[in-house]
Coordinates of C-alpha atoms and ligand atoms in Angstrom, one line a residue:
X306 CA 42.0 -14.0 -2.8
X307 CA 45.5 -12.7 -2.7
X308 CA 47.2 -10.3 -5.0
X309 CA 49.3 -13.1 -6.5
X310 CA 46.5 -15.2 -7.4
X311 CA 45.1 -12.5 -9.5
X312 CA 44.8 -13.4 -13.1
X313 CA 47.8 -12.0 -15.1
X314 CA 48.7 -11.9 -18.7
X315 CA 45.2 -11.8 -19.9
X316 CA 45.1 -8.6 -22.0
X317 CA 41.4 -8.5 -22.3
X318 CA 40.8 -7.8 -18.7
X319 CA 42.0 -4.6 -17.2
X320 CA 41.4 -4.5 -13.5
X321 CA 41.9 -1.6 -11.2
X322 CA 44.1 -1.8 -8.1
X323 CA 41.4 -2.8 -5.7
X324 CA 39.8 -5.1 -8.2
X325 CA 39.6 -8.8 -7.6
X326 CA 38.7 -11.8 -9.5
X327 CA 37.4 -15.2 -8.7
X328 CA 36.8 -18.1 -11.0
X329 CA 35.0 -21.4 -11.1
X330 CA 35.0 -23.4 -7.9
X331 CA 36.1 -20.5 -5.7
X332 CA 33.5 -18.2 -7.4
X333 CA 30.7 -20.7 -6.8
X334 CA 31.8 -21.4 -3.2
X335 CA 31.9 -17.7 -2.5
X336 CA 28.4 -17.2 -3.9
X337 CA 26.9 -20.2 -2.3
X338 CA 28.2 -19.1 1.1
X339 CA 26.8 -15.6 0.6
X340 CA 23.4 -16.9 -0.6
X341 CA 23.3 -19.5 2.2
X342 CA 24.1 -17.0 4.9
X343 CA 20.8 -15.1 3.9
X344 CA 18.8 -18.3 3.9
X345 CA 20.2 -19.1 7.4
X346 CA 19.1 -15.6 8.7
X347 CA 15.4 -16.2 8.0
X348 CA 15.1 -19.9 8.5
X349 CA 14.6 -19.6 12.3
X350 CA 11.3 -17.7 11.6
X351 CA 9.7 -20.5 9.6
X352 CA 6.4 -21.8 10.9
X353 CA 4.1 -20.9 13.8
X354 CA 6.9 -21.5 16.4
X355 CA 9.5 -19.6 14.4
X356 CA 11.2 -16.7 16.3
X357 CA 10.6 -13.1 15.4
X358 CA 13.4 -10.7 14.3
X359 CA 13.9 -7.3 15.5
X360 CA 15.3 -5.2 12.8
X361 CA 16.6 -1.7 13.4
X362 CA 16.7 0.4 10.2
X363 CA 19.6 2.9 9.4
X364 CA 17.2 5.6 10.6
X365 CA 16.7 3.8 13.9
X366 CA 13.1 2.8 13.3
X367 CA 12.3 -0.7 14.7
X368 CA 10.4 -3.5 13.0
X369 CA 9.6 -6.7 14.8
X370 CA 8.5 -9.4 12.4
X371 CA 8.3 -13.0 11.5
X372 CA 7.8 -12.3 7.9
X373 CA 10.5 -13.5 5.6
X374 CA 10.3 -10.9 2.9
X375 CA 10.1 -8.0 5.4
X376 CA 13.2 -9.2 7.2
X377 CA 15.1 -9.4 4.0
X378 CA 13.7 -6.0 2.7
X379 CA 14.9 -4.3 5.9
X380 CA 18.3 -5.9 6.1
X381 CA 20.9 -3.8 4.4
X382 CA 22.3 -6.4 2.2
X383 CA 25.2 -5.4 0.0
X384 CA 26.4 -8.5 -1.8
X385 CA 25.1 -9.3 -5.3
X386 CA 24.5 -13.0 -4.7
X387 CA 22.8 -12.4 -1.4
X388 CA 20.6 -10.0 -3.2
X389 CA 19.5 -12.7 -5.6
X390 CA 18.1 -14.5 -2.7
X391 CA 16.3 -11.5 -1.5
X392 CA 14.8 -11.3 -5.0
X393 CA 13.5 -14.8 -4.5
X394 CA 11.6 -13.5 -1.4
X395 CA 10.3 -10.5 -3.3
X396 CA 9.1 -12.6 -6.3
X397 CA 7.4 -14.9 -3.9
X398 CA 5.8 -12.1 -2.1
X399 CA 4.6 -10.5 -5.4
X400 CA 3.4 -13.7 -6.9
X401 CA 1.9 -15.6 -4.0
X402 CA 1.9 -13.2 -1.0
X403 CA 3.0 -16.1 1.3
X404 CA 5.7 -18.6 1.5
X405 CA 8.6 -16.3 1.3
X406 CA 10.6 -18.0 4.2
X407 CA 9.9 -21.5 2.6
X408 CA 11.2 -20.3 -0.7
X409 CA 14.4 -18.8 0.7
X410 CA 15.0 -21.8 3.0
X411 CA 14.7 -24.2 0.2
X412 CA 17.0 -22.1 -2.1
X413 CA 19.5 -22.3 0.8
X414 CA 19.4 -26.1 1.0
X415 CA 19.4 -26.5 -2.7
X416 CA 22.6 -24.5 -2.6
X417 CA 24.1 -26.5 0.2
X418 CA 23.3 -29.7 -1.6
X419 CA 24.7 -28.3 -4.9
X420 CA 27.9 -27.6 -3.1
X421 CA 28.3 -31.3 -2.2
X422 CA 27.8 -32.3 -5.7
X423 CA 30.4 -29.7 -6.9
X424 CA 32.8 -31.2 -4.4
X425 CA 32.3 -34.5 -6.1
X426 CA 33.3 -32.8 -9.3
X427 CA 29.9 -32.8 -10.9
X428 CA 29.6 -29.9 -13.4
X429 CA 27.3 -27.0 -12.5
X430 CA 25.5 -27.6 -15.9
X431 CA 24.5 -31.1 -14.8
X432 CA 23.3 -29.8 -11.5
X433 CA 21.3 -26.9 -13.1
X434 CA 19.7 -29.4 -15.5
X435 CA 18.8 -31.7 -12.7
X436 CA 17.3 -29.0 -10.6
X437 CA 15.3 -27.7 -13.5
X438 CA 13.9 -31.2 -14.2
X439 CA 13.2 -31.7 -10.6
X440 CA 11.4 -28.3 -10.2
X441 CA 9.1 -29.1 -13.1
X442 CA 8.3 -32.5 -11.8
X443 CA 7.8 -31.1 -8.4
X444 CA 5.1 -28.7 -9.7
X445 CA 3.2 -31.6 -11.5
X446 CA 3.3 -33.6 -8.2
X447 CA 2.0 -30.7 -6.2
X448 CA -1.0 -30.5 -8.6
X449 CA -1.6 -34.2 -8.0
X450 CA -1.4 -33.8 -4.2
X451 CA -3.8 -30.8 -4.2
X452 CA -7.3 -31.4 -3.0
X453 CA -10.6 -29.6 -4.4
X454 CA -12.7 -27.5 -2.3
X455 CA -15.9 -25.6 -2.8
X456 CA -16.0 -21.8 -2.5
X457 CA -18.4 -21.9 0.4
X458 CA -16.3 -24.2 2.5
X459 CA -15.7 -21.6 5.1
X460 CA -14.2 -24.0 7.5
X461 CA -11.3 -25.0 5.3
X462 CA -10.8 -21.4 4.0
X463 CA -10.5 -20.2 7.6
X464 CA -7.9 -22.9 8.1
X465 CA -6.1 -21.6 5.1
X466 CA -6.2 -18.2 6.5
X467 CA -5.2 -19.5 10.0
X468 CA -2.2 -21.5 8.6
X469 CA -0.9 -18.4 6.7
X470 CA -1.4 -16.1 9.7
X471 CA 0.1 -18.3 12.5
X472 CA 3.3 -17.0 14.0
X473 CA 2.5 -13.4 12.9
X474 CA 1.7 -11.9 16.4
X475 CA -2.1 -12.5 16.3
X476 CA -2.1 -16.1 17.6
X477 CA -4.9 -15.7 20.2
X478 CA -7.0 -13.7 17.6
X479 CA -6.4 -16.2 14.8
X480 CA -9.9 -17.6 14.8
X481 CA -11.5 -14.1 14.7
X482 CA -9.1 -12.8 12.1
X483 CA -9.4 -15.9 10.0
X484 CA -13.1 -15.4 9.9
X485 CA -12.8 -11.8 8.9
X486 CA -10.3 -12.6 6.1
X487 CA -12.6 -15.3 4.7
X488 CA -15.7 -13.1 4.8
X489 CA -13.7 -10.3 3.2
X490 CA -12.3 -12.4 0.4
X491 CA -15.7 -13.9 -0.3
X492 CA -17.3 -10.6 -0.4
X493 CA -15.0 -9.5 -3.3
X494 CA -15.3 -12.8 -5.1
X495 CA -17.3 -12.7 -8.3
X496 CA -17.9 -15.2 -11.1
X497 CA -16.6 -14.0 -14.3
X498 CA -18.5 -14.4 -17.6
X499 CA -16.5 -17.4 -18.6
X500 CA -17.4 -19.2 -15.3
X501 CA -14.1 -18.7 -13.6
X502 CA -13.9 -17.2 -10.1
X503 CA -12.3 -13.9 -9.6
X504 CA -11.2 -12.5 -6.3
X505 CA -10.7 -8.8 -6.7
X506 CA -8.8 -7.5 -3.9
X507 CA -8.9 -4.0 -5.3
X508 CA -12.3 -3.8 -3.8
X509 CA -11.0 -4.6 -0.4
X510 CA -9.1 -2.2 1.6
X511 CA -7.1 -2.7 4.9
X512 CA -7.2 0.0 7.5
X513 CA -5.3 -0.2 10.7
X514 CA -5.9 1.6 14.1
X515 CA -4.0 1.4 17.3
X516 CA -5.5 1.5 20.8
X517 CA -7.8 -1.5 20.8
X518 CA -7.4 -5.3 21.0
X519 CA -7.0 -7.3 17.8
X520 CA -10.3 -9.0 18.9
X521 CA -12.1 -5.8 18.0
X522 CA -11.0 -5.8 14.4
X523 CA -14.0 -5.8 12.0
X524 CA -15.2 -6.0 8.4
X525 CA -17.0 -2.8 7.3
X526 CA -19.3 -2.5 4.3
X527 CA -17.6 0.3 2.5
X528 CA -14.7 2.3 3.7
X529 CA -13.3 4.2 6.8
X530 CA -11.0 7.2 6.9
X531 CA -9.5 8.9 9.8
X532 CA -10.0 12.5 9.1
X533 CA -11.6 15.5 10.8
X534 CA -14.1 17.7 9.0
X535 CA -12.3 20.8 7.8
X536 CA -14.7 23.0 9.7
X537 CA -16.2 22.6 13.1
X538 CA -19.6 23.7 11.9
X539 CA -19.9 21.0 9.4
X540 CA -22.3 18.1 9.8
X541 CA -20.6 14.9 11.0
X542 CA -23.3 12.6 9.8
X543 CA -24.8 12.5 6.3
X544 CA -27.4 9.9 5.4
X545 CA -27.7 8.8 1.8
X546 CA -26.0 11.8 0.6
X547 CA -24.5 12.9 -2.8
X548 CA -20.7 12.8 -2.5
X549 CA -18.2 14.5 -4.7
X550 CA -14.7 13.2 -5.0
X551 CA -12.3 15.7 -6.3
X552 CA -8.6 15.6 -6.9
X553 CA -8.0 19.2 -7.6
X554 CA -7.3 21.8 -4.8
X555 CA -10.3 23.8 -3.8
X556 CA -8.1 26.9 -3.6
X557 CA -7.0 29.8 -5.9
X558 CA -5.1 28.5 -8.8
X559 CA -1.5 28.8 -8.2
X560 CA -0.9 31.6 -10.7
X561 CA -3.3 33.8 -9.0
X562 CA -2.2 32.9 -5.5
X563 CA 1.3 34.0 -6.5
X564 CA 0.3 37.2 -8.3
X565 CA 2.0 40.4 -7.1
X566 CA -0.1 43.5 -7.2
X567 CA 1.1 46.9 -6.6
X568 CA -1.5 48.8 -4.8
X569 CA -1.7 52.5 -5.1
X570 CA -4.8 53.2 -3.2
X571 CA -6.8 51.1 -0.6
X572 CA -9.7 50.8 -2.9
X573 CA -7.6 48.8 -5.3
X574 CA -6.7 46.3 -2.6
X575 CA -10.2 45.9 -1.7
X576 CA -11.2 45.2 -5.2
X577 CA -8.4 42.8 -5.5
X578 CA -9.5 40.8 -2.4
X579 CA -13.2 40.9 -3.6
X580 CA -12.1 39.3 -6.8
X581 CA -10.3 36.5 -4.9
X582 CA -13.3 36.0 -2.7
X583 CA -15.6 35.8 -5.7
X584 CA -13.5 33.2 -7.3
X585 CA -13.5 31.1 -4.2
X586 CA -17.2 31.6 -3.8
X587 CA -17.7 30.4 -7.4
X588 CA -15.9 27.1 -6.5
X589 CA -18.5 26.6 -3.7
X590 CA -21.4 27.6 -6.1
X591 CA -20.2 24.9 -8.4
X592 CA -20.4 22.4 -5.7
X593 CA -23.8 23.5 -4.4
X594 CA -25.2 23.5 -8.0
X595 CA -24.0 20.0 -8.5
X596 CA -26.1 19.1 -5.4
X597 CA -23.3 17.6 -3.4
X598 CA -23.8 17.0 0.3
X599 CA -20.2 15.8 1.0
X600 CA -16.9 16.8 -0.6
X601 CA -13.8 14.6 -0.4
X602 CA -10.8 16.4 -1.7
X603 CA -7.4 14.9 -2.3
X604 CA -5.8 18.2 -2.0
X605 CA -6.2 21.2 0.2
X606 CA -9.2 23.4 0.7
X607 CA -9.0 27.1 1.2
X608 CA -10.1 28.6 4.5
X609 CA -12.7 30.7 2.8
X610 CA -14.1 27.7 0.9
X611 CA -14.2 25.7 4.2
X612 CA -16.3 28.5 5.7
X613 CA -18.7 28.8 2.8
X614 CA -19.2 25.1 2.6
X615 CA -19.9 24.9 6.2
X616 CA -22.5 27.6 5.8
X617 CA -24.1 25.5 3.1
X618 CA -24.2 22.6 5.4
X619 CA -21.8 20.6 3.3
X620 CA -19.4 18.2 4.9
X621 CA -15.9 18.3 3.5
X622 CA -12.7 16.5 4.2
X623 CA -9.4 17.5 2.7
X624 CA -6.0 15.8 1.9
X625 CA -7.7 12.3 1.5
X626 CA -5.2 9.8 0.3
X627 CA -5.3 8.9 -3.4
X628 CA -5.7 5.3 -2.5
X629 CA -8.7 6.2 -0.4
X630 CA -10.2 8.3 -3.2
X631 CA -9.8 5.4 -5.6
X632 CA -11.4 3.0 -3.3
X633 CA -14.3 5.3 -2.3
X634 CA -14.9 5.7 -6.0
X635 CA -16.0 2.0 -6.0
X636 CA -17.8 2.2 -2.7
X637 CA -19.8 5.2 -3.6
X638 CA -20.2 4.7 -7.3
X639 CA -18.6 8.0 -8.1
X640 CA -16.2 9.4 -10.6
X641 CA -13.2 11.3 -9.6
X642 CA -13.6 15.0 -10.7
X643 CA -10.4 16.9 -11.8
X644 CA -12.1 20.0 -13.1
X645 CA -14.9 21.2 -11.0
X646 CA -16.3 23.6 -13.7
X647 CA -16.8 20.6 -16.0
X648 CA -18.3 18.2 -13.4
X649 CA -21.8 16.9 -13.8
X650 CA -24.3 15.3 -11.4
X651 CA -23.4 12.0 -12.9
X652 CA -20.0 12.3 -11.3
X653 CA -21.4 12.2 -7.8
X654 CA -21.6 9.1 -5.8
X655 CA -24.1 8.3 -3.1
X656 CA -23.5 7.1 0.5
X657 CA -23.8 7.5 4.2
X658 CA -21.0 9.0 6.2
X659 CA -20.9 8.6 10.0
X660 CA -18.4 10.1 12.4
X661 CA -17.2 8.1 15.3
X662 CA -15.8 10.7 17.7
X663 CA -14.0 8.1 20.0
X664 CA -12.2 6.5 17.2
X665 CA -11.8 9.7 15.1
X666 CA -13.1 7.9 12.1
X667 CA -15.5 8.4 9.3
X668 CA -17.4 5.3 8.3
X669 CA -18.5 5.5 4.8
X670 CA -21.0 3.2 3.3
X671 CA -22.1 3.3 -0.3
X672 CA -25.8 3.4 -1.1
X673 CA -25.5 3.4 -4.9
X674 CA -26.7 0.3 -6.7
X675 CA -23.3 -0.4 -8.3
X676 CA -21.5 0.2 -5.0
X677 CA -19.0 -2.4 -3.9
X678 CA -16.0 -2.6 -1.6
X679 CA -15.3 -3.6 2.0
X680 CA -12.8 -2.5 4.5
X681 CA -10.9 -4.7 6.8
X682 CA -10.4 -2.6 10.0
X683 CA -7.4 -4.2 11.9
X684 CA -6.9 -3.1 15.4
X685 CA -4.0 -3.7 17.9
X686 CA -2.7 -2.1 21.0
X687 CA 0.4 -0.5 19.4
X688 CA 1.8 0.1 16.0
X689 CA 4.2 -2.8 16.2
X690 CA 1.3 -5.2 16.9
X691 CA -1.0 -3.8 14.2
X692 CA 1.9 -3.9 11.6
X693 CA 2.6 -7.5 12.2
X694 CA -1.1 -8.4 12.2
X695 CA -1.5 -6.5 8.9
X696 CA 1.4 -8.5 7.4
X697 CA -0.3 -11.8 8.5
X698 CA -3.7 -10.6 7.3
X699 CA -2.3 -9.8 3.9
X700 CA -0.5 -13.1 3.5
X701 CA -3.9 -14.8 4.5
X702 CA -5.8 -12.7 2.1
X703 CA -3.6 -13.8 -0.7
X704 CA -3.8 -17.5 0.0
X705 CA -7.5 -17.5 0.6
X706 CA -7.9 -15.6 -2.6
X707 CA -5.9 -18.2 -4.4
X708 CA -7.9 -21.1 -2.8
X709 CA -11.0 -19.5 -4.0
X710 CA -9.8 -18.8 -7.5
X711 CA -8.2 -22.2 -8.0
X712 CA -10.6 -24.1 -5.8
X713 CA -7.8 -26.1 -4.4
X714 CA -5.9 -26.6 -1.2
X715 CA -2.8 -28.5 0.0
X716 CA -1.9 -30.1 3.4
X717 CA 0.6 -28.2 5.3
X718 CA 3.1 -28.9 8.1
X719 CA 5.8 -30.1 5.6
X720 CA 3.5 -32.8 4.3
X721 CA 3.7 -31.6 0.7
X722 CA 7.5 -31.3 0.7
X723 CA 7.9 -34.8 2.1
X724 CA 5.5 -36.3 -0.3
X725 CA 7.1 -34.4 -3.3
X726 CA 10.5 -35.5 -2.1
X727 CA 9.5 -39.0 -2.0
X728 CA 7.9 -38.9 -5.4
X729 CA 11.1 -37.1 -6.8
X730 CA 13.3 -39.9 -5.6
X731 CA 11.2 -42.3 -7.6
X732 CA 11.3 -39.9 -10.6
X733 CA 15.1 -39.7 -10.3
X734 CA 15.4 -43.3 -11.4
X735 CA 14.2 -42.3 -14.8
X736 CA 16.7 -39.5 -15.1
X737 CA 20.2 -40.5 -16.4
X738 CA 23.6 -39.8 -15.4
X739 CA 24.7 -37.2 -13.1
X740 CA 21.5 -35.2 -13.5
X741 CA 20.0 -38.0 -11.3
X742 CA 22.1 -36.9 -8.3
X743 CA 20.9 -33.4 -8.8
X744 CA 17.2 -34.5 -8.7
X745 CA 18.0 -36.4 -5.7
X746 CA 19.7 -33.4 -4.1
X747 CA 16.6 -31.4 -4.9
X748 CA 14.4 -33.9 -3.2
X749 CA 16.6 -33.7 -0.1
X750 CA 16.4 -30.0 -0.1
X751 CA 12.6 -29.9 0.1
X752 CA 12.9 -31.8 3.4
X753 CA 14.4 -28.6 5.0
X754 CA 10.8 -27.5 5.6
X755 CA 9.5 -30.1 7.9
X756 CA 13.1 -30.4 9.4
X757 CA 13.1 -26.7 10.3
X758 CA 9.3 -26.6 11.4
X759 CA 10.3 -29.3 13.9
X760 CA 13.5 -27.7 14.9
X761 CA 12.0 -24.3 15.4
X762 CA 9.4 -25.8 17.6
X763 CA 11.9 -27.6 19.7
X764 CA 11.3 -31.1 18.5
X765 CA 13.8 -33.6 17.3
X766 CA 14.1 -33.0 13.7
X767 CA 15.6 -36.4 12.8
X768 CA 12.8 -38.3 14.7
X769 CA 10.2 -36.2 12.9
X770 CA 11.7 -36.8 9.4
X771 CA 11.9 -40.5 10.1
X772 CA 8.3 -40.7 11.2
X773 CA 7.1 -38.4 8.3
X774 CA 9.0 -40.5 5.7
X775 CA 7.5 -43.7 7.1
X776 CA 4.0 -42.4 6.9
X777 CA 4.4 -41.2 3.4
X778 CA 6.0 -44.5 2.2
X779 CA 2.7 -46.1 3.5
X780 CA 0.7 -43.7 1.2
X781 CA -0.4 -41.1 3.8
X782 CA 0.3 -38.2 1.8
X783 CA -1.3 -35.7 4.0
X784 CA 0.7 -36.4 7.1
X785 CA 3.0 -33.6 8.3
X786 CA 4.1 -32.3 11.7
X787 CA 1.7 -30.3 13.9
X788 CA 4.1 -28.1 15.7
X789 CA 1.4 -27.3 18.4
X790 CA 1.4 -30.9 19.6
X791 CA 4.6 -32.2 18.1
X792 CA 2.4 -35.1 16.5
X793 CA 3.1 -36.3 13.1
X794 CA -0.5 -36.5 11.8
X795 CA -2.9 -35.7 9.0
X796 CA -2.6 -32.0 8.7
X797 CA -6.0 -31.5 7.2
X798 CA -7.5 -33.1 10.3
X799 CA -5.2 -30.8 12.3
X800 CA -6.4 -27.7 10.3
X801 CA -3.1 -26.9 8.9
X802 CA -3.9 -26.1 5.3
X803 CA -1.9 -24.3 2.5
X804 CA -2.5 -23.6 -1.2
X805 CA -0.8 -25.1 -4.3
X806 CA -0.3 -21.7 -5.8
X807 CA 2.0 -20.5 -3.1
X808 CA 3.9 -23.8 -2.7
X809 CA 4.4 -24.1 -6.5
X810 CA 5.7 -20.8 -6.6
X811 CA 8.1 -21.3 -3.6
X812 CA 9.6 -24.3 -5.3
X813 CA 10.1 -22.5 -8.6
X814 CA 11.6 -19.4 -7.3
X815 CA 13.9 -21.5 -5.0
X816 CA 15.0 -23.6 -7.9
X817 CA 15.6 -20.5 -10.2
X818 CA 17.5 -18.7 -7.5
X819 CA 19.8 -21.7 -6.9
X820 CA 20.4 -22.1 -10.7
X821 CA 21.2 -18.4 -11.0
X822 CA 23.8 -18.7 -8.3
X823 CA 25.3 -21.9 -9.8
X824 CA 25.4 -20.4 -13.4
X825 CA 28.1 -17.8 -12.2
X826 CA 31.5 -19.1 -12.7
X827 CA 33.4 -15.9 -12.7
X828 CA 33.3 -12.9 -10.4
X829 CA 35.1 -9.8 -11.5
X830 CA 34.7 -7.2 -8.9
X831 CA 35.8 -3.6 -8.7
X832 CA 36.0 -3.9 -4.9
X833 CA 37.0 -6.2 -2.2
X834 CA 35.8 -9.8 -2.5
X835 CA 36.9 -11.1 0.9
X836 CA 34.3 -12.7 2.9
X837 CA 35.9 -12.6 6.3
X838 CA 35.1 -16.0 7.6
X839 CA 31.4 -15.8 6.6
X840 CA 32.0 -18.9 4.5
X841 CA 32.6 -21.1 7.5
X842 CA 29.7 -19.8 9.5
X843 CA 27.4 -19.8 6.5
X844 CA 28.1 -23.4 5.8
X845 CA 27.2 -24.6 9.2
X846 CA 24.8 -27.2 8.0
X847 CA 21.6 -27.8 9.8
X848 CA 22.8 -25.7 12.7
X849 CA 20.6 -24.6 15.5
X850 CA 17.2 -23.4 14.3
X851 CA 17.5 -20.4 16.4
X852 CA 20.7 -19.2 14.7
X853 CA 19.7 -15.8 13.8
X854 CA 21.3 -13.1 11.7
X855 CA 24.4 -13.4 13.8
X856 CA 27.9 -13.8 12.5
X857 CA 26.8 -15.3 9.2
X858 CA 25.7 -11.9 7.8
X859 CA 28.8 -10.3 9.0
X860 CA 30.6 -10.2 5.8
X861 CA 27.9 -8.6 3.8
X862 CA 26.4 -5.9 5.9
Ligands
ADP1596 P1 6.4 -18.6 5.0 O1 7.1 -17.2 4.9 O2 7.2 -19.5 4.1 O3 5.0 -18.6 4.6 P2 5.7 -19.2 7.7 O4 6.5 -18.7 8.8 O5 4.4 -18.5 7.4 O6 6.7 -19.1 6.4 O7 5.5 -20.8 7.8 C1 4.8 -21.5 6.9 C2 4.9 -23.0 7.2 O8 4.4 -23.2 8.5 C3 4.2 -23.8 6.2 O9 5.0 -24.9 5.8 C4 2.9 -24.2 7.0 O10 2.4 -25.5 6.6 C5 3.6 -24.3 8.4 N1 2.6 -24.4 9.5 C6 1.6 -23.5 9.7 N2 1.0 -23.8 10.9 C7 1.4 -25.0 11.3 C8 1.3 -25.9 12.3 N3 0.4 -25.7 13.3 N4 2.0 -27.1 12.4 C9 3.0 -27.3 11.6 N5 3.4 -26.5 10.5 C10 2.6 -25.4 10.4
MG1597 MG1 3.5 -17.8 5.8

């Protein structure tokens, strides 16, 4: 926008020299372009055949991922509208744990279609209303398409896990990891008093280790922490021992450690040191009196205390992470002690600790009656591999958890999107006026999912869409694309299974994000609003599925 175009003669608005203003159509176009550029940047990662992105942070760290929300988190996006789209991904991640790329891709196409409607002079308010109607209807339709499963239907649950994990760097190990994920989720599943199913992921911990193949990942009863004993003379195995969890330092209190003493004769110094030693000795005596065989301390442990504990045959680990302490509390049935002098035997937990020297790990298994908690130990050759596997496993845990709690699954491979789109087109007939066009535009936008899945796998997206629509019009609502074969087929039979929770959330957050962007009709900016050609590139339509974070992002980095 040029200087001359700037609003003049409006006394209410005082803009600085650099300030710029955009209104109505140009404001909307500007925002849509920015939001779409973000959507384009992650689209090419959708589905198992999606590409990975390599992200280099400002500190030079490298992240290689296929995970939508990770990509957007790491990108240094400095444009308010683009940030709204990033928030879609974050909301999706928080609420559902999976489906971030789907949500963002749909938001992008909603905005693309909205732009066409704006070009036909349809008022944003009508578009927003239509999108809202469509979004609500879509959720209802998803509920109808959902299929009930039993909680012990391991095969389907593993397919849910596998579908969520595909494309996230663990392809060859998908079967093994899916099995672990399902076992893990089931082992923290309980039936609540009201008969509902609760999957408490707080009792499930993920640990990662580099150096071995993902195939050697395992599910452990209890926990694992990679720490060395604080003293080499300590035992490395404790069977069914009493374990103290403490979150205060086993050191001299700070006031005393900092005390300055002026010493006038050597006897005084001796006495002072003796006093310190006594105090430290008293800490150890407290621990011995409690009857602890193991001490896991969140803070530091004084050398002298280490020495005495070793002499007493007590195993001690220090600087154990808070999250580990909290998890081990469940595993061992312990309480976390903050004041040793007030601790009682009832605060101790019980469990077995075993040191694995090769892996530099302690395996910790609870033996108390109320002990619960399992650890998913994920392995991979390098940090990059393990990190990507962890992201995939996290997504899988969330969706398997939601399949268990809701007892429902959905077909995948774009089947639900095509089915909902076709149902929405029917629903549109019942909607009057211009909102009808918006409902149809919403339906079209959903088809971005199968289209991009096909595109990213190198199949002809038009052919795929035609086949899918034909199948669905004949009532085959579970037919989607299997990108491993290119076949348009029943995705349940192909083992491509999703959950209604994640999908519903993806549609809602996409719709809300699009509406947020459309509601803005005025941008008053203290800085430069120029987009330097990003509008053209961002609006590149269906484009190549491989179009990465190239030029489209230029204007907002
Ligand atoms: P998101 O971040 O949205 O979860 P993903 O990259 O994980 O994105 O891709 C999820 C999409 O991939 C879903 O629509 C899912 O049905 C689809 N999908 C997974 N496996 C297959 C497959 N074998 N064939 C076709 N689509 C698949
Ligand atoms: Mg996914």
